[in-house]
mmCIF file with all atom_site columns, C-alpha atoms in Angstrom:
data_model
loop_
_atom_site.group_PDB
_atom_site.id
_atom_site.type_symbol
_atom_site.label_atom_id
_atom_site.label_alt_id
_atom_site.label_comp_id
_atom_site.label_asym_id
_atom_site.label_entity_id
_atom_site.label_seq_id
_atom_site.pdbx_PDB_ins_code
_atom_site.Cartn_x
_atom_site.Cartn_y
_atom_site.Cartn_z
_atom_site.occupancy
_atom_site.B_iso_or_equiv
_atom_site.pdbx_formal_charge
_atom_site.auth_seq_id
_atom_site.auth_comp_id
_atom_site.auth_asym_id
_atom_site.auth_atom_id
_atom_site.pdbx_PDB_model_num
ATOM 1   C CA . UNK M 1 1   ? 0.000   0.000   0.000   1.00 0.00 ? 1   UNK M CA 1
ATOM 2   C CA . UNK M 1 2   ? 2.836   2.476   0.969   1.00 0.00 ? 2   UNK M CA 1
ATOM 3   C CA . UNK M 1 3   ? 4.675   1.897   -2.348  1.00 0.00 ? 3   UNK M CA 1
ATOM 4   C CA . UNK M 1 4   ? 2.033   3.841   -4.064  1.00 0.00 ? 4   UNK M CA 1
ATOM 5   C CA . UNK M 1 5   ? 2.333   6.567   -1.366  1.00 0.00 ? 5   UNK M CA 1
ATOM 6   C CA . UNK M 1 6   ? 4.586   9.554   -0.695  1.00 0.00 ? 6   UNK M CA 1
ATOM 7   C CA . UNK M 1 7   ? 3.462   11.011  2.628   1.00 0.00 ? 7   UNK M CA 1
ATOM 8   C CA . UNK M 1 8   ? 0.370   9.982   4.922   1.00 0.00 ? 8   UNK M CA 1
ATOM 9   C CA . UNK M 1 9   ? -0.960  11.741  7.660   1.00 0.00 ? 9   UNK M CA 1
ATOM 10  C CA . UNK M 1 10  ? -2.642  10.810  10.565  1.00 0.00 ? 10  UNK M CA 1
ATOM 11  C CA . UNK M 1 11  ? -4.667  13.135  13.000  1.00 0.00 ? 11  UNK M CA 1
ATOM 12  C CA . UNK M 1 12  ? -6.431  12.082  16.266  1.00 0.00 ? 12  UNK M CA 1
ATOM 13  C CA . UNK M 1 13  ? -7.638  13.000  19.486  1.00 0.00 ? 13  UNK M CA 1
ATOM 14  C CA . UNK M 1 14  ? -6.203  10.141  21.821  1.00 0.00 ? 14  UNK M CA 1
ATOM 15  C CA . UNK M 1 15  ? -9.442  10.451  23.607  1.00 0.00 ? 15  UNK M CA 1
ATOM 16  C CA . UNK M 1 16  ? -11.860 10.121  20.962  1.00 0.00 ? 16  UNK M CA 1
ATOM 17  C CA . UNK M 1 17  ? -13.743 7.203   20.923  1.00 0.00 ? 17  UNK M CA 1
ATOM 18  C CA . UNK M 1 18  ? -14.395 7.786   17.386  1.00 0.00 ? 18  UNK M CA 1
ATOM 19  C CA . UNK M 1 19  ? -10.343 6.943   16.571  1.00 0.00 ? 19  UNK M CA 1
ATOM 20  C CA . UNK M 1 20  ? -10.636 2.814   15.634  1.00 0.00 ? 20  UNK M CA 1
ATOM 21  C CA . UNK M 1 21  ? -9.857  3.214   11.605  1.00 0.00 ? 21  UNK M CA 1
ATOM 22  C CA . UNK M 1 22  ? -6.899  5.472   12.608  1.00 0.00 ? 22  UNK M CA 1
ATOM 23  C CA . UNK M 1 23  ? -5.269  3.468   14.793  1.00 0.00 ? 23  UNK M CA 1
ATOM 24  C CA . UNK M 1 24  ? -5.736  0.491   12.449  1.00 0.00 ? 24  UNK M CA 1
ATOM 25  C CA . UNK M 1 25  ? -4.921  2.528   9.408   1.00 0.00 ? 25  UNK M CA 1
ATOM 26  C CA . UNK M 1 26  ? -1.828  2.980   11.499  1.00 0.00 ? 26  UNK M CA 1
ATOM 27  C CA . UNK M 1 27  ? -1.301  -0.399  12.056  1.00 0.00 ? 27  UNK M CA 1
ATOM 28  C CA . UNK M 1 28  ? -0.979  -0.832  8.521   1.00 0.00 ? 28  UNK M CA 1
ATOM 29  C CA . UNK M 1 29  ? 1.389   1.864   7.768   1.00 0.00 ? 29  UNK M CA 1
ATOM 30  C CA . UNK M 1 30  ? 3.631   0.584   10.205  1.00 0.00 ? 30  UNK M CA 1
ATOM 31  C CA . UNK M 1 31  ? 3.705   -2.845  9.412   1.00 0.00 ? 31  UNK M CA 1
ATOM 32  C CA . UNK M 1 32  ? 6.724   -4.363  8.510   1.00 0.00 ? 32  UNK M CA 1
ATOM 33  C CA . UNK M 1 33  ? 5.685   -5.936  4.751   1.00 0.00 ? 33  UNK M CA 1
ATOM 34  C CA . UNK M 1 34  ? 4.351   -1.562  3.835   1.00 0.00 ? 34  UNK M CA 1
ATOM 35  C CA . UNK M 1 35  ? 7.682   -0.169  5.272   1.00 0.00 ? 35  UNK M CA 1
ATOM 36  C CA . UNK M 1 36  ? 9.682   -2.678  2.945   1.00 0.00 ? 36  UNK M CA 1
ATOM 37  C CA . UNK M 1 37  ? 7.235   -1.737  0.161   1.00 0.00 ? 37  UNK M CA 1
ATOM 38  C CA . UNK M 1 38  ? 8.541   2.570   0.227   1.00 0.00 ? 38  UNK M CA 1
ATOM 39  C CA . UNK M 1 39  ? 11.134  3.194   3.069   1.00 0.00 ? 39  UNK M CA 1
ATOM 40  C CA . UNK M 1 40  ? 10.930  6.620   1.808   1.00 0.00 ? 40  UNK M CA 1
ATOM 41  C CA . UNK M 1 41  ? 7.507   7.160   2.792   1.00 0.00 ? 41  UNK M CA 1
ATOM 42  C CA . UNK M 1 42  ? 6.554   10.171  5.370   1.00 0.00 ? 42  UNK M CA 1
ATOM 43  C CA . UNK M 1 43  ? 4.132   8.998   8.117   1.00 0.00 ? 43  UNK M CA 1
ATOM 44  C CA . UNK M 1 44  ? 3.120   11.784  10.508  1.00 0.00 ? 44  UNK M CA 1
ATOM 45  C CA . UNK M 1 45  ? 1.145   11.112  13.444  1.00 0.00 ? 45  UNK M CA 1
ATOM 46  C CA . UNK M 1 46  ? -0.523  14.323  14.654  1.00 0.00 ? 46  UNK M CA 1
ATOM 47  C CA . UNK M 1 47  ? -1.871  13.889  18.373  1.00 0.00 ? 47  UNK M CA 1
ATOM 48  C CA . UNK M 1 48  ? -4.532  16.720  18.984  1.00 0.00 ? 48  UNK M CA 1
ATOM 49  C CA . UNK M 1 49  ? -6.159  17.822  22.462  1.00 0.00 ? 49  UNK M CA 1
ATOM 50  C CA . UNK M 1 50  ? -9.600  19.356  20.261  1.00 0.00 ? 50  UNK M CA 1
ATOM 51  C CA . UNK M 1 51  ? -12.666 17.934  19.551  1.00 0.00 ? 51  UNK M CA 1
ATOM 52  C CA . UNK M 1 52  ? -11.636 17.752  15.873  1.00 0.00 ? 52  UNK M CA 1
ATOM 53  C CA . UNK M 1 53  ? -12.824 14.209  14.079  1.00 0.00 ? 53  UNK M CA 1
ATOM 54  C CA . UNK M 1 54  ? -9.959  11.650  13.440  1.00 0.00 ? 54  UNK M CA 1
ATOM 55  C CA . UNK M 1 55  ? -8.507  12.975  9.966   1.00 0.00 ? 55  UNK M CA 1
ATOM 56  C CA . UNK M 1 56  ? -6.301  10.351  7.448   1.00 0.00 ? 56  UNK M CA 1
ATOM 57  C CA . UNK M 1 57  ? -4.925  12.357  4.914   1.00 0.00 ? 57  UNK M CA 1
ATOM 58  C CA . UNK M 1 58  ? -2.463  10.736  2.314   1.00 0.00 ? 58  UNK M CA 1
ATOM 59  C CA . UNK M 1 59  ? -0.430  12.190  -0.986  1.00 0.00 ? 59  UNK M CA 1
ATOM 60  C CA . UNK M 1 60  ? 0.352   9.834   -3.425  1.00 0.00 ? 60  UNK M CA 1
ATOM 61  C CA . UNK M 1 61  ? 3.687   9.518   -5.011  1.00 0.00 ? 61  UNK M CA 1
ATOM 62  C CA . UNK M 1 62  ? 2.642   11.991  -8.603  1.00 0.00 ? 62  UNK M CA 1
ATOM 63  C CA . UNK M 1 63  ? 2.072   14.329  -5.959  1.00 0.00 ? 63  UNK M CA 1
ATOM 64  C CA . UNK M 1 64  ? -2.389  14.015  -5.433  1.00 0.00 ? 64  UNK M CA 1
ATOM 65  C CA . UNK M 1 65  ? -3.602  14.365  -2.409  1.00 0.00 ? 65  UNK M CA 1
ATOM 66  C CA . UNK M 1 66  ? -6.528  12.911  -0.558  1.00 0.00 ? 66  UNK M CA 1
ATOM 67  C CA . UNK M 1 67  ? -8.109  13.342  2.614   1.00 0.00 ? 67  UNK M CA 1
ATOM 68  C CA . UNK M 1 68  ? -10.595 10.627  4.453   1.00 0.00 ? 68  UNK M CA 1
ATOM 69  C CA . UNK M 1 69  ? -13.299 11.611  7.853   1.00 0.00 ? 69  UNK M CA 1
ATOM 70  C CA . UNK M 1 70  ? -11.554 8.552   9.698   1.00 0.00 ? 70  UNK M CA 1
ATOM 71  C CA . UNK M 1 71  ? -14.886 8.458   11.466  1.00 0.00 ? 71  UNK M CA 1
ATOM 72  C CA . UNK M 1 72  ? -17.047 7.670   8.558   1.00 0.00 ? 72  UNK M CA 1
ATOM 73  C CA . UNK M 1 73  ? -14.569 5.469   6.563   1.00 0.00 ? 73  UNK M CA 1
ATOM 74  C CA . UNK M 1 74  ? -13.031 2.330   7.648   1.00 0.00 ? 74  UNK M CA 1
ATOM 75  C CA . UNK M 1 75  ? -9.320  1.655   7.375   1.00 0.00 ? 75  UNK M CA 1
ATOM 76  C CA . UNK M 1 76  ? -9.530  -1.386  4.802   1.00 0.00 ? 76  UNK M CA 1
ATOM 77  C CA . UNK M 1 77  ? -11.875 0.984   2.926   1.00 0.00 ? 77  UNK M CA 1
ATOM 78  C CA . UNK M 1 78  ? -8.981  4.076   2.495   1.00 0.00 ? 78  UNK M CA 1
ATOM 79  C CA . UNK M 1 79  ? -6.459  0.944   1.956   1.00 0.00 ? 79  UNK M CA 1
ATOM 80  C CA . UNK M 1 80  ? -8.481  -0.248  -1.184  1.00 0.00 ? 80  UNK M CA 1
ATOM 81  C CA . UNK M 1 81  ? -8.986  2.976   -2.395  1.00 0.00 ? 81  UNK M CA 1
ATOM 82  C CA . UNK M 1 82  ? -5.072  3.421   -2.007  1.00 0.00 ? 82  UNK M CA 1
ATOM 83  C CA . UNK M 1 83  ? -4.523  -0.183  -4.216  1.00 0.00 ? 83  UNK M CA 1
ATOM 84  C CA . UNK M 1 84  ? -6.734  0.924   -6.716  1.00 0.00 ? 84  UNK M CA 1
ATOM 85  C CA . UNK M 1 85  ? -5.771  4.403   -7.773  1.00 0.00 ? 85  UNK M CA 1
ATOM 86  C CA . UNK M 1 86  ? -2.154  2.622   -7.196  1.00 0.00 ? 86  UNK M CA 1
ATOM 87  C CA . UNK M 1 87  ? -3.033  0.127   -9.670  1.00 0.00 ? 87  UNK M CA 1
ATOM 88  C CA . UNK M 1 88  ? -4.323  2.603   -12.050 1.00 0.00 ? 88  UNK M CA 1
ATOM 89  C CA . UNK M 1 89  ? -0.831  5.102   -11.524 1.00 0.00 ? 89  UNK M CA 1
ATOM 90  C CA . UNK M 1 90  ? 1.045   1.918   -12.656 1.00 0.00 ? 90  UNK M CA 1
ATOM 91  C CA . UNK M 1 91  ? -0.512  1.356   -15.629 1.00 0.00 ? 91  UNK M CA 1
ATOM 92  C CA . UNK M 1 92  ? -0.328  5.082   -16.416 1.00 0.00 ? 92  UNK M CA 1
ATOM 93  C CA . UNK M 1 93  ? 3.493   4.712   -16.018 1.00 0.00 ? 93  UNK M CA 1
ATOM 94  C CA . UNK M 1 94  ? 3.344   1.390   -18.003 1.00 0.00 ? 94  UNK M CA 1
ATOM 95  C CA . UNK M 1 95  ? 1.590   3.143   -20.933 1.00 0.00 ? 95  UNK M CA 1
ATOM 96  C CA . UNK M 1 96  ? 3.807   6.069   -20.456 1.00 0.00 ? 96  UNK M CA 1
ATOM 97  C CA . UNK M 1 97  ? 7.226   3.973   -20.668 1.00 0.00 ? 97  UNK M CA 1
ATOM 98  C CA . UNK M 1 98  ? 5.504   2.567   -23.925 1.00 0.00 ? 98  UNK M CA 1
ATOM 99  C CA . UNK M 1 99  ? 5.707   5.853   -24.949 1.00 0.00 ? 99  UNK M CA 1
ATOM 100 C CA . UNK M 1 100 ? 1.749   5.745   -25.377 1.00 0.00 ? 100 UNK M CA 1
ATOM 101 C CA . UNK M 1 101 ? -0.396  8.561   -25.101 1.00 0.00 ? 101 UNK M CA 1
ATOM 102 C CA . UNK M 1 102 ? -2.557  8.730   -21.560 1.00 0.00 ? 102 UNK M CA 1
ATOM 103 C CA . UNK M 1 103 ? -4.980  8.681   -20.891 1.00 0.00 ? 103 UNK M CA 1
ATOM 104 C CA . UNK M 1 104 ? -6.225  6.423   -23.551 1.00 0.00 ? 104 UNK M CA 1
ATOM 105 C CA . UNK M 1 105 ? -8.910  7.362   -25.788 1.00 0.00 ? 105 UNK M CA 1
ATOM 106 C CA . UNK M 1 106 ? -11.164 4.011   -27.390 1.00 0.00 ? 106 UNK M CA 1
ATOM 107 C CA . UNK M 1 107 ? -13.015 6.186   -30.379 1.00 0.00 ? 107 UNK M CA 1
ATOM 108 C CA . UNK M 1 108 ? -16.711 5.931   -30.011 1.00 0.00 ? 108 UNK M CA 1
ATOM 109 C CA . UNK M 1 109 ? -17.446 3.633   -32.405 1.00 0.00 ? 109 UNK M CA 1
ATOM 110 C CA . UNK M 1 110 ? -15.454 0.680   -31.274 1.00 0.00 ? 110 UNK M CA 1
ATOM 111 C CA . UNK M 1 111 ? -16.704 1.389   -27.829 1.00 0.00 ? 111 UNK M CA 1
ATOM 112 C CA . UNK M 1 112 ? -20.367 -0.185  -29.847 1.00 0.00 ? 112 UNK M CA 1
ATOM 113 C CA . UNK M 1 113 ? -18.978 -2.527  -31.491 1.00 0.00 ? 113 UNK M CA 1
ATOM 114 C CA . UNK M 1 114 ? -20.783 -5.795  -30.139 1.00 0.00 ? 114 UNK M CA 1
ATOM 115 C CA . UNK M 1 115 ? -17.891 -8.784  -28.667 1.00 0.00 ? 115 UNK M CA 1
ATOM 116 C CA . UNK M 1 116 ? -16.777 -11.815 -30.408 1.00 0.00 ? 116 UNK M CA 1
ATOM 117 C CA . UNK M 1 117 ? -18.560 -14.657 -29.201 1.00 0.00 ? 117 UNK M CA 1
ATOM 118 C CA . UNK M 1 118 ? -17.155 -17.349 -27.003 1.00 0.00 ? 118 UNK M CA 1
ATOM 119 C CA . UNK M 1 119 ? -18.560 -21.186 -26.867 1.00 0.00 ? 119 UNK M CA 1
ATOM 120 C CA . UNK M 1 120 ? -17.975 -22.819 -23.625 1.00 0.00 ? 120 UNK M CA 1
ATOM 121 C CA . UNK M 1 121 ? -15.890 -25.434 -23.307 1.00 0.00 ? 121 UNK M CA 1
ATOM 122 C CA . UNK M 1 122 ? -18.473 -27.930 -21.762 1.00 0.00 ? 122 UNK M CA 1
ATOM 123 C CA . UNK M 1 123 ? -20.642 -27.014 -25.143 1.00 0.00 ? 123 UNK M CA 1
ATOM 124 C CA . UNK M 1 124 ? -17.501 -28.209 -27.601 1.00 0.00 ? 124 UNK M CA 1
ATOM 125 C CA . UNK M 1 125 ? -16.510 -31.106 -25.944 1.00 0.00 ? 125 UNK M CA 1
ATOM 126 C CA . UNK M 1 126 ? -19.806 -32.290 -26.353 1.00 0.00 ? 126 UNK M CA 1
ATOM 127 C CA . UNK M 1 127 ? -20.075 -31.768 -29.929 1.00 0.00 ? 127 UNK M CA 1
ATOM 128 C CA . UNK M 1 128 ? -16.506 -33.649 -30.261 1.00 0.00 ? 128 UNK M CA 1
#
């Protein structure tokens, strides 16, 4: 998760009963396996005295930022969210190494055009 990651930042009232998906996302971020994954990635742990709600905020590494209610979201939520725009910054890169425009742009018609047909394989065997 951290190797898609630049900076996260984690804000909390130690009080708050409300602070569960922050401490987990925590959890994550200092896990051994997400260290390994981007040694070079910030984590800040800000501990507040208000009555602020829990705040995850994280800036991935071509420089967007997002920012979750930690009270609302749950920490395996914010970490799939972090996969999947990951997954989608790879295959920018991927597409960019190509030297391949992005983002990709499927005309209109061939967006209509209808599939080619597959026959299962139960169906052929039978025929055989």
């Amino acid at each position: 998760m951290l190797k898609f990651l630049s900076k996260v930042k984690i804000e909390f009232n130690a009080l708050d009963p409300r602070i569960a998906s922050c401490m987990e996302f925590l959890a994550q971020c200092n896990a051994r396996k997400a260290k390994e994954s981007n040694p070079a990635c910030q984590i800040q742990v800000k501990r507040r005295t208000d009555d602020e709600p829990p705040k995850i905020g994280v800036t991935f590494v071509n420089g967007v930022e997002e920012k979750f209610d930690a009270t609302s979201i749950s920490a395996q939520t914010i970490r799939n969210m972090i996969l999947e725009k990951g997954q989608l910054l790879e295959t920018e890169q991927m597409f960019r190494d190509a030297g391949e425009p992005w983002p990709v742009i499927i005309p209109e018609e061939e967006l209509h055009q209808p599939a080619p047909g597959t026959k299962p394989r139960k169906a052929e065997e039978k025929k055989q």
